[in-house]
Amino acid sequence: MNSKAKILTLATTMLAVSSLTVQTVVAQAKLTNQSKLFINGIGEVRVGMNVSQAAKAAGTRLVGDSPNNSCYYVKPKAEPKDVGFMVTEGRISRVDVWRNSKITTLKGAKIGDSEARIKSLYPGQIQVTPHKYVQGGHYLTFIPKDRADHNYRLVFETDGKRVTQFRAGKLPEVEYIEGCS
């Protein structure tokens, strides 16, 4: 093989690997059931993004209520199911997870976990308050220690024993008990 052919082969190989790498990054950026919830977003979607930016970061269309309201929800058109984004003032302000036991927080907390497990995952940072609608239930609120995160929370709702749903986002929206109602 002459040197011109070697260079062409090398360039073709590099282009193929580069293309594969870009496709892998795009695939990883898509919002899935393996995406992790953290105090200011999920996967690549961040609190503060507008809906268009969030859809691009999620790699899927976000559909939902009319944006004419000052507060409304959008959700991924396809997967993951039972994930919603609260939008206030045109920006994502919180992420809600219902009935989806596959999505976890960065520490691995998920729907179905015991209250004790949540407290053990976030030692000394969980504030427990009574649930407004579920007798014996609680809100387990993770309060971050990092000063940069002081306006964010992670809230686990329980039936008194196990997590039934959870959400993350900025204050005050993350603490709204009835969503946009």
XYZ file of C-alpha atoms in Angstrom:
181
model
C 0.000 0.000 0.000
C 1.456 3.366 -0.981
C 1.590 6.302 1.419
C -1.377 8.055 -0.268
C -3.555 4.953 0.256
C -2.397 4.665 3.892
C -3.335 8.301 4.553
C -6.739 7.807 2.896
C -7.359 4.632 4.934
C -6.319 6.406 8.134
C -8.551 9.410 7.352
C -11.521 7.131 6.587
C -10.979 5.221 9.841
C -10.729 8.454 11.853
C -13.910 9.792 10.237
C -15.778 6.560 11.049
C -14.582 6.627 14.673
C -15.391 10.332 14.953
C -18.896 9.717 13.577
C -19.395 6.836 16.008
C -18.257 9.041 18.900
C -20.686 11.813 17.939
C -23.550 9.309 17.653
C -22.655 7.859 21.064
C -22.650 11.319 22.654
C -26.005 12.153 21.044
C -27.451 8.830 22.236
C -26.212 9.472 25.776
C -27.711 12.984 25.795
C -31.222 11.701 25.072
C -33.512 11.619 28.088
C -34.201 7.970 29.058
C -35.254 5.839 32.014
C -31.548 5.685 32.908
C -31.289 9.477 33.213
C -30.445 10.679 36.718
C -32.460 13.269 38.618
C -30.518 15.839 40.597
C -31.494 19.027 42.397
C -31.481 21.230 39.298
C -32.460 18.907 36.461
C -32.537 15.475 34.912
C -30.130 14.121 32.335
C -29.053 17.093 30.222
C -32.192 19.157 31.004
C -31.558 21.956 33.492
C -33.808 24.180 35.546
C -33.770 27.608 33.892
C -33.884 26.343 30.295
C -36.776 27.411 28.111
C -38.929 24.616 26.653
C -37.130 24.648 23.298
C -33.713 24.351 24.970
C -35.021 21.586 27.253
C -36.450 19.620 24.302
C -33.125 19.873 22.483
C -31.242 18.756 25.619
C -33.729 15.903 26.138
C -33.450 14.782 22.523
C -37.238 14.568 22.226
C -40.302 16.782 21.780
C -41.878 18.084 24.957
C -45.658 18.264 24.803
C -48.330 19.384 27.213
C -50.462 22.200 28.444
C -50.942 25.510 26.721
C -48.031 27.876 27.261
C -50.569 30.718 27.707
C -50.680 29.965 31.425
C -48.052 31.397 33.775
C -47.504 27.849 35.091
C -47.925 24.658 33.071
C -46.407 21.212 32.529
C -44.717 19.564 29.567
C -43.544 15.976 29.266
C -41.486 13.924 26.834
C -43.578 12.862 23.819
C -42.204 9.316 24.060
C -39.910 8.080 26.809
C -39.445 8.337 29.679
C -43.028 7.997 30.851
C -44.281 9.614 34.052
C -41.800 12.498 34.008
C -43.035 16.078 33.848
C -41.421 19.490 33.673
C -43.066 22.428 35.418
C -42.688 25.606 33.393
C -43.026 28.995 35.092
C -42.258 32.339 33.469
C -41.337 30.414 30.294
C -38.569 28.378 31.960
C -38.230 24.880 33.428
C -38.535 25.300 37.206
C -38.931 21.717 38.417
C -38.926 18.057 37.355
C -41.548 15.616 38.678
C -41.287 11.815 38.606
C -44.455 9.722 39.141
C -44.822 5.936 39.002
C -41.478 5.534 37.185
C -39.331 3.347 39.439
C -36.504 3.200 36.874
C -35.444 6.835 37.217
C -33.183 7.448 40.198
C -31.394 10.352 41.800
C -27.615 10.590 41.555
C -27.437 8.712 44.876
C -29.798 5.979 43.617
C -33.022 6.988 45.422
C -36.206 5.976 43.594
C -39.912 5.329 43.889
C -40.532 2.402 46.241
C -37.568 3.167 48.515
C -38.206 3.226 52.245
C -38.084 6.456 54.208
C -35.105 4.987 56.117
C -33.193 4.447 52.868
C -33.763 8.054 51.768
C -32.502 9.299 55.131
C -29.451 7.023 54.883
C -28.615 8.252 51.367
C -28.743 11.881 52.503
C -27.622 11.765 56.158
C -28.346 14.913 58.130
C -29.869 16.670 55.119
C -33.480 15.426 55.128
C -36.216 17.565 56.627
C -39.370 15.546 57.416
C -42.790 17.222 57.327
C -46.318 15.755 57.337
C -47.967 15.095 53.964
C -50.892 17.431 53.306
C -53.138 14.766 51.721
C -51.836 11.337 52.770
C -52.539 10.441 56.380
C -49.291 9.220 57.931
C -47.382 10.251 54.797
C -44.430 12.614 54.672
C -42.463 14.989 52.558
C -38.773 14.156 52.864
C -36.952 17.257 51.658
C -33.255 17.145 50.831
C -31.630 20.458 51.752
C -28.210 20.870 50.103
C -25.244 22.072 52.134
C -23.432 23.609 49.171
C -24.058 27.371 49.126
C -24.298 27.354 45.303
C -27.312 25.016 45.554
C -29.196 26.804 48.360
C -32.164 27.675 46.084
C -32.781 24.048 45.061
C -34.452 21.090 46.744
C -35.209 17.426 46.172
C -38.599 16.404 47.613
C -39.673 12.794 48.163
C -43.372 12.176 48.878
C -44.157 9.064 50.907
C -47.140 7.113 52.177
C -45.433 6.977 55.575
C -43.274 4.030 54.590
C -42.224 4.234 50.929
C -41.543 6.900 48.311
C -44.552 7.321 46.007
C -43.205 10.169 43.848
C -40.419 12.718 43.893
C -39.391 15.997 42.363
C -36.467 18.382 42.095
C -36.113 22.025 41.218
C -35.859 25.572 42.389
C -37.582 27.366 45.228
C -40.421 28.131 45.570
C -41.850 25.925 42.777
C -40.312 22.647 43.995
C -42.293 23.005 47.230
C -45.655 23.617 45.530
C -47.759 20.734 46.807
C -50.393 20.846 44.080
C -48.141 21.579 41.115
C -49.514 24.523 39.141
C -52.935 24.437 40.854
